[in-house]
PDB file of C-alpha atoms in Angstrom:
ATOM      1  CA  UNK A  26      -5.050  26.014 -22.633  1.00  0.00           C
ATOM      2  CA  UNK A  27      -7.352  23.082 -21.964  1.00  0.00           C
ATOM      3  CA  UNK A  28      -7.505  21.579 -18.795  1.00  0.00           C
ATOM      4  CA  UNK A  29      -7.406  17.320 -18.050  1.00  0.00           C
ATOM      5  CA  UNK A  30      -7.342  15.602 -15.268  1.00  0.00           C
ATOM      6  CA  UNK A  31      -6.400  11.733 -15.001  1.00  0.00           C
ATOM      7  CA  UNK A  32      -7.331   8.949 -12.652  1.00  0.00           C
ATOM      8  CA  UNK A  33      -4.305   6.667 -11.910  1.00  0.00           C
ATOM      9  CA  UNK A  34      -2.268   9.162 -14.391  1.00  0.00           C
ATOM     10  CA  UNK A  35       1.217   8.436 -13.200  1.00  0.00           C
ATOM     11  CA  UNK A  36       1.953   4.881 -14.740  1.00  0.00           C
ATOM     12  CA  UNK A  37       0.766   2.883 -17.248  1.00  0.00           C
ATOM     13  CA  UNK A  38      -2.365   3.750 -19.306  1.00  0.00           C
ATOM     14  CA  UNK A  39      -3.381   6.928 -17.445  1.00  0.00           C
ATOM     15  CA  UNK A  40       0.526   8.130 -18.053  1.00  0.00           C
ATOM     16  CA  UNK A  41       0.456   7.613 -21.569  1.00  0.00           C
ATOM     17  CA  UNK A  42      -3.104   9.771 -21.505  1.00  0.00           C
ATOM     18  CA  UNK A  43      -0.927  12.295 -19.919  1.00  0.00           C
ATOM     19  CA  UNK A  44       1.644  12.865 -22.094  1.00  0.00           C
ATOM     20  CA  UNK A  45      -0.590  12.450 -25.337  1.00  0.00           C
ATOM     21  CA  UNK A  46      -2.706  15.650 -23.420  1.00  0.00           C
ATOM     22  CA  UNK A  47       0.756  17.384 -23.019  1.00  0.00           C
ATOM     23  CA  UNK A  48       1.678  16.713 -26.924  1.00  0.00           C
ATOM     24  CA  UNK A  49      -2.036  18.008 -27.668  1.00  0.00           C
ATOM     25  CA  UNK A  50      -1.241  21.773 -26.060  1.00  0.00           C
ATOM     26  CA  UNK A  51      -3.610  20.618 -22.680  1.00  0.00           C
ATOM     27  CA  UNK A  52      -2.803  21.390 -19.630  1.00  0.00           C
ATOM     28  CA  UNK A  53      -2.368  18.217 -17.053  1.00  0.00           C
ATOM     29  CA  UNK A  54      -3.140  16.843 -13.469  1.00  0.00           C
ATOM     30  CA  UNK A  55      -2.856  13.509 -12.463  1.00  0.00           C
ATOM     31  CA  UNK A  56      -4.286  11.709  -9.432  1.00  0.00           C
ATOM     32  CA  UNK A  57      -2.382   8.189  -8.296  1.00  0.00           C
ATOM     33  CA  UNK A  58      -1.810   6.547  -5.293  1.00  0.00           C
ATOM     34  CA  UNK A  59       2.071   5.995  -6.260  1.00  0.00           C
ATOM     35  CA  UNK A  60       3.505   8.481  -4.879  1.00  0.00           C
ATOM     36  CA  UNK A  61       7.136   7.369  -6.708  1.00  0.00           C
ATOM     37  CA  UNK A  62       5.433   7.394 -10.127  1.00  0.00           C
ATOM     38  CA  UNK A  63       4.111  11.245  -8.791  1.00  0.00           C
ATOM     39  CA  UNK A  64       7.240  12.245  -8.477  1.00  0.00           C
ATOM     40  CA  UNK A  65       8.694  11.174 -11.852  1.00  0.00           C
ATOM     41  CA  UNK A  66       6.176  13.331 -13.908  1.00  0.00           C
ATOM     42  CA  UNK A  67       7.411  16.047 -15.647  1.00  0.00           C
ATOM     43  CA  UNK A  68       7.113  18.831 -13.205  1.00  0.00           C
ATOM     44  CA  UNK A  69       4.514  20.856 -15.620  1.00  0.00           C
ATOM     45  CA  UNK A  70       2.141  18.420 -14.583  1.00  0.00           C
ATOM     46  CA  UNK A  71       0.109  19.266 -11.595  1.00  0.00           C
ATOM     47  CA  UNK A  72      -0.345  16.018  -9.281  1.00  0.00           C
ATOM     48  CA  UNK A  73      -2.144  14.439  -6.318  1.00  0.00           C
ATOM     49  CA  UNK A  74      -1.946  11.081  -4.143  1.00  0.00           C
ATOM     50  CA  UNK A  75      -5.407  10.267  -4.158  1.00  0.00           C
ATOM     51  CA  UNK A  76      -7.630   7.041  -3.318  1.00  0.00           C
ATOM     52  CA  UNK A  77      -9.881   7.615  -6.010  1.00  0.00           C
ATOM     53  CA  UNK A  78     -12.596   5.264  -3.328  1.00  0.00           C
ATOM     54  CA  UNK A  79     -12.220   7.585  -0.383  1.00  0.00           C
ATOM     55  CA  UNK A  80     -14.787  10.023  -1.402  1.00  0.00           C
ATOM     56  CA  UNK A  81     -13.341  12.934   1.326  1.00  0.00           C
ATOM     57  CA  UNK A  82      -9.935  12.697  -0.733  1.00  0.00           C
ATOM     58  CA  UNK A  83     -11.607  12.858  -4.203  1.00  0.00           C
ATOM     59  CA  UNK A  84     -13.792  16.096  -3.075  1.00  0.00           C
ATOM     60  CA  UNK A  85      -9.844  17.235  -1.894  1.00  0.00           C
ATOM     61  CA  UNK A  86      -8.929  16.977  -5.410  1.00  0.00           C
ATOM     62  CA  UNK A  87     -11.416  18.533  -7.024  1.00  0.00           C
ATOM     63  CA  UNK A  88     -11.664  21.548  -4.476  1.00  0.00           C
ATOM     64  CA  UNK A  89      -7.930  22.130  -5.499  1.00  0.00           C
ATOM     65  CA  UNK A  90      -8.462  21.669  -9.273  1.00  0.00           C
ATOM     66  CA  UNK A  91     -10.981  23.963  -8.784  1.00  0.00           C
ATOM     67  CA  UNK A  92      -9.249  26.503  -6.670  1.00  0.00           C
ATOM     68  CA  UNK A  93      -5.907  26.176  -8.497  1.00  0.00           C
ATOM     69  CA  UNK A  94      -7.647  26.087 -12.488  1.00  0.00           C
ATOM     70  CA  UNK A  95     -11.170  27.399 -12.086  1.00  0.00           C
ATOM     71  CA  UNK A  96     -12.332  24.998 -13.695  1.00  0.00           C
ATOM     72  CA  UNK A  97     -11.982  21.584 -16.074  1.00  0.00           C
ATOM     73  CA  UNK A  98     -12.547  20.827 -19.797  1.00  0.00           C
ATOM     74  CA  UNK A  99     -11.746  16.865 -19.489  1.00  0.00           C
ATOM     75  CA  UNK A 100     -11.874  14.104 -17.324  1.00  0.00           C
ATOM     76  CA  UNK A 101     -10.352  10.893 -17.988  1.00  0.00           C
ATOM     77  CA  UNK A 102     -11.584   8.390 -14.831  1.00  0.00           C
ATOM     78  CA  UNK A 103      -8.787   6.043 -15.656  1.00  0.00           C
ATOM     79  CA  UNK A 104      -8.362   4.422 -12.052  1.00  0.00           C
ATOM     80  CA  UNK A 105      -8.635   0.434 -12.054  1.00  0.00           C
ATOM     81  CA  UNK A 106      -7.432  -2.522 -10.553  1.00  0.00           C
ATOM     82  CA  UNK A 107      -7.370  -6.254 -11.910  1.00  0.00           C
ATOM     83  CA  UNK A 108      -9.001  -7.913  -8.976  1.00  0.00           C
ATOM     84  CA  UNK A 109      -8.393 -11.494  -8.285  1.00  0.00           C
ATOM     85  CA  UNK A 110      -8.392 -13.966 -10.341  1.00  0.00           C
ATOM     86  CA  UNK A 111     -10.344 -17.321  -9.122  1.00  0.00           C
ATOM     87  CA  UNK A 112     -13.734 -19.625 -10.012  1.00  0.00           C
ATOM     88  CA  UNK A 113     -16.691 -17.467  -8.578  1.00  0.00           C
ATOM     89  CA  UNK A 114     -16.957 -19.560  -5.422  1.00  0.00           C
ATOM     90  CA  UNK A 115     -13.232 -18.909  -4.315  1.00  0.00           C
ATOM     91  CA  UNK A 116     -13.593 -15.296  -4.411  1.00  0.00           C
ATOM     92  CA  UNK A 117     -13.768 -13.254  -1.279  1.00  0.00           C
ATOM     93  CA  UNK A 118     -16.286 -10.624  -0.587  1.00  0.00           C
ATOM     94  CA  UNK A 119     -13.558  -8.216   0.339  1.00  0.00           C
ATOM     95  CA  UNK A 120     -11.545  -8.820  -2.593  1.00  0.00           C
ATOM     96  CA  UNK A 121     -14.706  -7.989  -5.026  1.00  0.00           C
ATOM     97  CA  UNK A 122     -15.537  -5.227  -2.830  1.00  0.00           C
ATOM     98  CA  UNK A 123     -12.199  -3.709  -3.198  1.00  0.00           C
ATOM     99  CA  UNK A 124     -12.418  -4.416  -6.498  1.00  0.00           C
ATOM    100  CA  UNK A 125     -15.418  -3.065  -7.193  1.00  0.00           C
ATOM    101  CA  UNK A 126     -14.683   0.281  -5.360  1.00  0.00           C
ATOM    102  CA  UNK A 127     -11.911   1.266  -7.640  1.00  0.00           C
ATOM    103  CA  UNK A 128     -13.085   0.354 -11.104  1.00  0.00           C
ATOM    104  CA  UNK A 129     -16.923   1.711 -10.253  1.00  0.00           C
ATOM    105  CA  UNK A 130     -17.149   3.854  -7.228  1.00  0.00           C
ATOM    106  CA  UNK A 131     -14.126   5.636  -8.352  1.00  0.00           C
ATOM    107  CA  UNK A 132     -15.518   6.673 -11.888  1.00  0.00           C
ATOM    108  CA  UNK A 133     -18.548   7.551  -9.992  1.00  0.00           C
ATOM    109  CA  UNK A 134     -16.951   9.772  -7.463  1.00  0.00           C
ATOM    110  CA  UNK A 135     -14.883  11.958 -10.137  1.00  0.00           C
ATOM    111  CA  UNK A 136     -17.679  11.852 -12.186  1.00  0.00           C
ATOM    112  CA  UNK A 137     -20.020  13.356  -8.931  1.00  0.00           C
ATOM    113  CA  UNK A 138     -17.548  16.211  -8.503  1.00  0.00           C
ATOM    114  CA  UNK A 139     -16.710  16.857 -11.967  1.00  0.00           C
ATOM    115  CA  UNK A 140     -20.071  17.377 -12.914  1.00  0.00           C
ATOM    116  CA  UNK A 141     -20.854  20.745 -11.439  1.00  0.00           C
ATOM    117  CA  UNK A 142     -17.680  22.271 -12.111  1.00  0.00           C
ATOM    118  CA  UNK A 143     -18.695  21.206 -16.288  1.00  0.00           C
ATOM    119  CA  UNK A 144     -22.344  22.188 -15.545  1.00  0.00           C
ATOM    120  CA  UNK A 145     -21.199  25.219 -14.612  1.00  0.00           C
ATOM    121  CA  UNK A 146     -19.105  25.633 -17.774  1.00  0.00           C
ATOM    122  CA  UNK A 147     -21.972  24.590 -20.073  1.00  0.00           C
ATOM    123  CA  UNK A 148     -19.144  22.423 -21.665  1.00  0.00           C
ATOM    124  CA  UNK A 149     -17.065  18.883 -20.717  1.00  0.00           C
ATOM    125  CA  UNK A 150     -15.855  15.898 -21.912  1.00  0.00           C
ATOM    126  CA  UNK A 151     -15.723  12.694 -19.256  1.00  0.00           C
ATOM    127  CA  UNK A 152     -13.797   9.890 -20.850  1.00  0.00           C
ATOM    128  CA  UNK A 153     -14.042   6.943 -18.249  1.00  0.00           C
ATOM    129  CA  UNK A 154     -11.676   3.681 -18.975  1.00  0.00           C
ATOM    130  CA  UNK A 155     -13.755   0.178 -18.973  1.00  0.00           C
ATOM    131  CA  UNK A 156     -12.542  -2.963 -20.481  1.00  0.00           C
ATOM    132  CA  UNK A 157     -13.570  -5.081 -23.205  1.00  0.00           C
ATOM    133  CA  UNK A 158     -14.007  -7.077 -20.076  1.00  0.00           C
ATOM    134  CA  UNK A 159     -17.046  -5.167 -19.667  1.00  0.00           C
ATOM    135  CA  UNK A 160     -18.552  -5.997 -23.232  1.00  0.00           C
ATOM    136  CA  UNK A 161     -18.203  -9.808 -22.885  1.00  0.00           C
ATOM    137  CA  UNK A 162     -17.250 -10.929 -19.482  1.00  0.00           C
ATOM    138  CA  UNK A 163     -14.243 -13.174 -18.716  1.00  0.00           C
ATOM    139  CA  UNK A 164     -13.945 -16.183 -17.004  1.00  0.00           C
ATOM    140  CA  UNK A 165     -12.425 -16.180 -13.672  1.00  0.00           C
ATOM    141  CA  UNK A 166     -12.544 -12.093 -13.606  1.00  0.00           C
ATOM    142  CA  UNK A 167     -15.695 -11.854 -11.924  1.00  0.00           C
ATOM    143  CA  UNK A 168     -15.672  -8.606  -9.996  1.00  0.00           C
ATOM    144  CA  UNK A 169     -13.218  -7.101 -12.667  1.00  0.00           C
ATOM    145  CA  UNK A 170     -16.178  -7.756 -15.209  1.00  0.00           C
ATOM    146  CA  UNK A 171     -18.507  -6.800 -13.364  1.00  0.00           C
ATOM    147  CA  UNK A 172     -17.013  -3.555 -12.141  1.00  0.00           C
ATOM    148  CA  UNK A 173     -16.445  -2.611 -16.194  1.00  0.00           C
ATOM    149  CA  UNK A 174     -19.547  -3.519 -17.295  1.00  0.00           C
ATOM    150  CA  UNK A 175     -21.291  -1.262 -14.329  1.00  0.00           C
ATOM    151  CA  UNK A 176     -19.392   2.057 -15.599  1.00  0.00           C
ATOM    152  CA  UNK A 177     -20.391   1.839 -19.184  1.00  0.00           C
ATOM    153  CA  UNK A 178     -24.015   1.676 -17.741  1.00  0.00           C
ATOM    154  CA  UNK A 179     -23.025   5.057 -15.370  1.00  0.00           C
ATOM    155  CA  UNK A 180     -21.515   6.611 -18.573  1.00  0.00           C
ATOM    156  CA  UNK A 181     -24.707   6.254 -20.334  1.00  0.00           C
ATOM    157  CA  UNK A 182     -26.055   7.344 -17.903  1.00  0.00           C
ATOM    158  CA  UNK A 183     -23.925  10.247 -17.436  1.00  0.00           C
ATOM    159  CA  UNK A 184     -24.244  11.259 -21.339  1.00  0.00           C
ATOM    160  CA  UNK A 185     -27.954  11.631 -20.736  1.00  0.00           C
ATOM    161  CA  UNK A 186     -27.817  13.536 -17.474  1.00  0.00           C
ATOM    162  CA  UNK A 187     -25.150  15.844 -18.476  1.00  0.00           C
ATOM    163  CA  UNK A 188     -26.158  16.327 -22.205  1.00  0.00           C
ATOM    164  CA  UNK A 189     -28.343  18.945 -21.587  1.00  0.00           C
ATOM    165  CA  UNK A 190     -25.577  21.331 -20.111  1.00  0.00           C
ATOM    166  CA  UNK A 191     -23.070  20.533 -23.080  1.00  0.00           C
ATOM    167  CA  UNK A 192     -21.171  17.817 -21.282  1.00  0.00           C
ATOM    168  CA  UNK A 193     -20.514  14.474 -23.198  1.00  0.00           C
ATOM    169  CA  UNK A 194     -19.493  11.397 -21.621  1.00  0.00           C
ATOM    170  CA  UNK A 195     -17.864   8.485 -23.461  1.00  0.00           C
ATOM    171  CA  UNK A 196     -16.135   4.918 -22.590  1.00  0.00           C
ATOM    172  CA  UNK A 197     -12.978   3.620 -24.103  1.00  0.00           C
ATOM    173  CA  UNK A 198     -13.084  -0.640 -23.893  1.00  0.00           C
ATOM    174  CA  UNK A 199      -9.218  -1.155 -24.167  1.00  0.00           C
ATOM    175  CA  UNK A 200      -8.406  -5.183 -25.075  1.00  0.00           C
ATOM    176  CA  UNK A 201      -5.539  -6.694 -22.868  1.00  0.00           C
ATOM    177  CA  UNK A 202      -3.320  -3.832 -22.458  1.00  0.00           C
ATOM    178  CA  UNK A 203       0.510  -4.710 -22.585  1.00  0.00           C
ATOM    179  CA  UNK A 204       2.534  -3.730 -19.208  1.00  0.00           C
ATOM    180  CA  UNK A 205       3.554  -5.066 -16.010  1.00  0.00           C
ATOM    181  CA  UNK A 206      -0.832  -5.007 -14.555  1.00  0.00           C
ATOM    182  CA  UNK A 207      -0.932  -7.433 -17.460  1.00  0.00           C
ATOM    183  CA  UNK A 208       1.710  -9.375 -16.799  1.00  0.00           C
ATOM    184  CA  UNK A 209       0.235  -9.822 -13.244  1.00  0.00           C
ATOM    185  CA  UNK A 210      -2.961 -10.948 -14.690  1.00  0.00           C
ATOM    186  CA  UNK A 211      -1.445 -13.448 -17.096  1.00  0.00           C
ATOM    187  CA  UNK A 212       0.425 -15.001 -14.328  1.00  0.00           C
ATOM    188  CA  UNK A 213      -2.860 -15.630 -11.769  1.00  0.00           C
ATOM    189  CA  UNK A 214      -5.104 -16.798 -14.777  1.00  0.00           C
ATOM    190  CA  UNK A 215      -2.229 -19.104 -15.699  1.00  0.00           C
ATOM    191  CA  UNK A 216      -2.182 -20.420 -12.380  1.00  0.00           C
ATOM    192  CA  UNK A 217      -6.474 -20.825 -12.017  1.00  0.00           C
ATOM    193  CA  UNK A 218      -6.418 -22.159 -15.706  1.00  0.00           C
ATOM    194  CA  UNK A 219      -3.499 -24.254 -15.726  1.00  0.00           C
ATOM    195  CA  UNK A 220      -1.768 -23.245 -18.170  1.00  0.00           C
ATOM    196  CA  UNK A 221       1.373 -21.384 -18.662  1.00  0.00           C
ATOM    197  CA  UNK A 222       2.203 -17.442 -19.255  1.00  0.00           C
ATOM    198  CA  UNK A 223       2.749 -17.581 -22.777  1.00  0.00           C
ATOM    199  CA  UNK A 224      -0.234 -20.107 -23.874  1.00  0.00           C
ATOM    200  CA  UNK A 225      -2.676 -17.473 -22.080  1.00  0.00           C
ATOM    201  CA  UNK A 226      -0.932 -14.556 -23.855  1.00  0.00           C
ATOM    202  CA  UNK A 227      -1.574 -16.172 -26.791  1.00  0.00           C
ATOM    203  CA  UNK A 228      -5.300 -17.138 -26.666  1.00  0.00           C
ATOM    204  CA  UNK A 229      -5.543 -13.105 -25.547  1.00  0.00           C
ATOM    205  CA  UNK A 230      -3.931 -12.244 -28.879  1.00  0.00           C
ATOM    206  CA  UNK A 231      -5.681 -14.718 -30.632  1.00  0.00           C
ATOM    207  CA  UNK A 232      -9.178 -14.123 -30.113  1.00  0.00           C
ATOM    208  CA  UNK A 233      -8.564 -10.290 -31.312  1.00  0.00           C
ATOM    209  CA  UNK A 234      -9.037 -10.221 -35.009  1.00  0.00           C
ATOM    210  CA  UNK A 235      -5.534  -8.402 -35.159  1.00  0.00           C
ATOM    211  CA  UNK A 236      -3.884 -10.769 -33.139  1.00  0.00           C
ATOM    212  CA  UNK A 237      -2.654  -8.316 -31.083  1.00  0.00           C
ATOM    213  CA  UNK A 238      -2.487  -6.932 -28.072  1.00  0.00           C
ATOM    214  CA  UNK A 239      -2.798  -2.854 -26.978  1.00  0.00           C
ATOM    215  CA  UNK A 240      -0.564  -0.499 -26.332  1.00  0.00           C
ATOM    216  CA  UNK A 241      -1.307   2.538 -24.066  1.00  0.00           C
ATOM    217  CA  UNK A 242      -0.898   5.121 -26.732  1.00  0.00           C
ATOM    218  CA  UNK A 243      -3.826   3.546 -28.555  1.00  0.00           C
ATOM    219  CA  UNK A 244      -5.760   4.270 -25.662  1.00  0.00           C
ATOM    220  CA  UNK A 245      -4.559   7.784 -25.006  1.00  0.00           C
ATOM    221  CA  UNK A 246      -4.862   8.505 -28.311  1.00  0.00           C
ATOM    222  CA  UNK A 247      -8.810   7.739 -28.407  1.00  0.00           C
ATOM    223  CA  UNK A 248      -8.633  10.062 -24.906  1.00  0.00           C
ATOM    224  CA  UNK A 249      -8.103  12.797 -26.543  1.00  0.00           C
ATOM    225  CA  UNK A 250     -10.122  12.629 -29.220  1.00  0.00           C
ATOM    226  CA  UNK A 251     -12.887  11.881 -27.262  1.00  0.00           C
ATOM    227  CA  UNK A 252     -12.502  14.761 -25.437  1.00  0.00           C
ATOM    228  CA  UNK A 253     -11.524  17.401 -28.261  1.00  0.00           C
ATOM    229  CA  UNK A 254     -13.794  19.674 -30.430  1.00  0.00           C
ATOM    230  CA  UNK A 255     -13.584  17.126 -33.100  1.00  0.00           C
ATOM    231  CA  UNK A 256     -16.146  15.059 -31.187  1.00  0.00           C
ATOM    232  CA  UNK A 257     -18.092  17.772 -30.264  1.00  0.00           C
ATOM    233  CA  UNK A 258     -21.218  15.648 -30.789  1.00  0.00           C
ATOM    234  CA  UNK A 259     -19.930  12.368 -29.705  1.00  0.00           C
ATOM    235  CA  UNK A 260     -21.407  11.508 -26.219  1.00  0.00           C
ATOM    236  CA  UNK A 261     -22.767   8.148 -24.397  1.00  0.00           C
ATOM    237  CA  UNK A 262     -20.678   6.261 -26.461  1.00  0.00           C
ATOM    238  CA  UNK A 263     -18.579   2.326 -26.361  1.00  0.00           C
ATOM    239  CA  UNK A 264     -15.780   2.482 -28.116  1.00  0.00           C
ATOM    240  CA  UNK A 265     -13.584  -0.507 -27.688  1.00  0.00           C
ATOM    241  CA  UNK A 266      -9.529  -0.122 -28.750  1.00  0.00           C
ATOM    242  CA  UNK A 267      -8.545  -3.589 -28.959  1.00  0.00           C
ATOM    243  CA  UNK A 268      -7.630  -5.099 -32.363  1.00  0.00           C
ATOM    244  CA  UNK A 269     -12.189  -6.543 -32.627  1.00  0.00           C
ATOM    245  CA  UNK A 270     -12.235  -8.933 -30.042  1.00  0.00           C
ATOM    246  CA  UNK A 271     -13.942 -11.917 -31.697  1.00  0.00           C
ATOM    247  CA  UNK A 272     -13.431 -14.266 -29.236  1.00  0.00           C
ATOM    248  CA  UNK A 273     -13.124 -13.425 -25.400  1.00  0.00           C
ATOM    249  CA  UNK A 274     -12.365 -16.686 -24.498  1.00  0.00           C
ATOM    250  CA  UNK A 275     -10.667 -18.257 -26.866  1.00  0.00           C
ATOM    251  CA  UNK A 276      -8.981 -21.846 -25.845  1.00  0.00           C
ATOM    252  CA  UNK A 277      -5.673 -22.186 -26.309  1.00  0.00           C
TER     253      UNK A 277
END
């Protein structure tokens, strides 16, 4: 069996990953800081509380992945947070620094300790989640932005350094993702815009040629693929799952 571990795989997009893995015959771990949403996994699934910024716990986790599997075919580096929500000037430097340590150093860290274990392998597949946030920006979502945009520049990165040893490493852009993180961000960009919830849902929906917003599954789906055979030669690449965004900021 094939061997994935998740970043913030216990709820929302990184759970969905999980169980489209377990429906695709691959064995799972999951790393979360919710310890609650730990516990509900299906007890197959192996599972850590982890701060994906704290690099001491992150070498933890892979040490035991590595002691406890031998080794690692995937890595999804799914961990994120929305960040605040405010005009550049009204944003603190500890909120974009916390911010920025989960979406960016986070990816980095599972990607430093991943790598030698898939080096060693001569064979990987690291799948890290950005945002279609990190294509175009968004007002208001400064370090969030920022954050995505840094990790498809780290995966690119990644698909060069790692290419040599048969390791590919992709990004997945999901749009606006429905689920409760969502709903959190729709209420704070109401309240800096102001507007209400369902006018900001809709210019979200809107400016997607589909009209739509995502579901996890369409993420997860992509996930897998990425990090099957049947993109064996698919590596340092953007692929957004959002309906086209054709206008990030539409004004509704």
């Amino acid at each position: 069996m094939k061997r994935v571990l998740i970043t913030a795989g216990a709820s929302g997009v990184g759970r969905a990953m999980a169980e489209a893995f377990d429906r695709d015959g691959w064995q799972i771990w999951i790393a979360d800081m919710d310890d609650a949403a730990l516990e509900a996994a299906p007890a197959s699934w192996q599972r850590s509380q982890v701060d994906v910024s704290d690099e001491t716990a992150v070498k933890v986790l892979f040490d035991n992945v590595s002691e406890h599997w031998g080794g690692l075919e995937a890595l999804c580096a799914n961990a994120g947070i929305a960040g605040p929500t405010a005009a550049v000037e009204d944003i603190k430097l500890q909120d974009w620094q916390a911010c920025v340590a989960v979406n960016l150093e986070g990816a980095f860290l599972a990607a430093k300790y991943a790598a030698p274990m898939m080096k060693a392998q001569g064979a990987g597949a690291i799948v890290v989640t950005s945002s279609t946030a990190g294509q175009y920006g968004y007002p208001y979502r400064a370090p969030y932005a920022a954050a995505k945009w840094a990790v498809i520049g780290l995966t690119k990165t990644l698909a060069m350094e790692l290419g040599p040893f048969g390791v590919r490493a992709n990004v997945i852009c999901p749009g606006a993702v429905e689920g409760p993180r969502m709903e959190g961000v729709l209420a704070r960009e109401a309240a800096a815009k102001g507007m209400t919830r369902d006018a900001v849902y809709e210019g979200y929906a809107s400016g997607t040629a589909m009209g739509s917003f995502v579901e996890g599954r369409d993420v997860a789906e992509m996930a897998v693929f990425l990090s099957s055979d049947k993109a064996r030669l698919v590596s340092g690449q953007v692929i957004a799952v959002d309906g086209f965004t054709v206008n990030p900021d539409p004004k509704v």
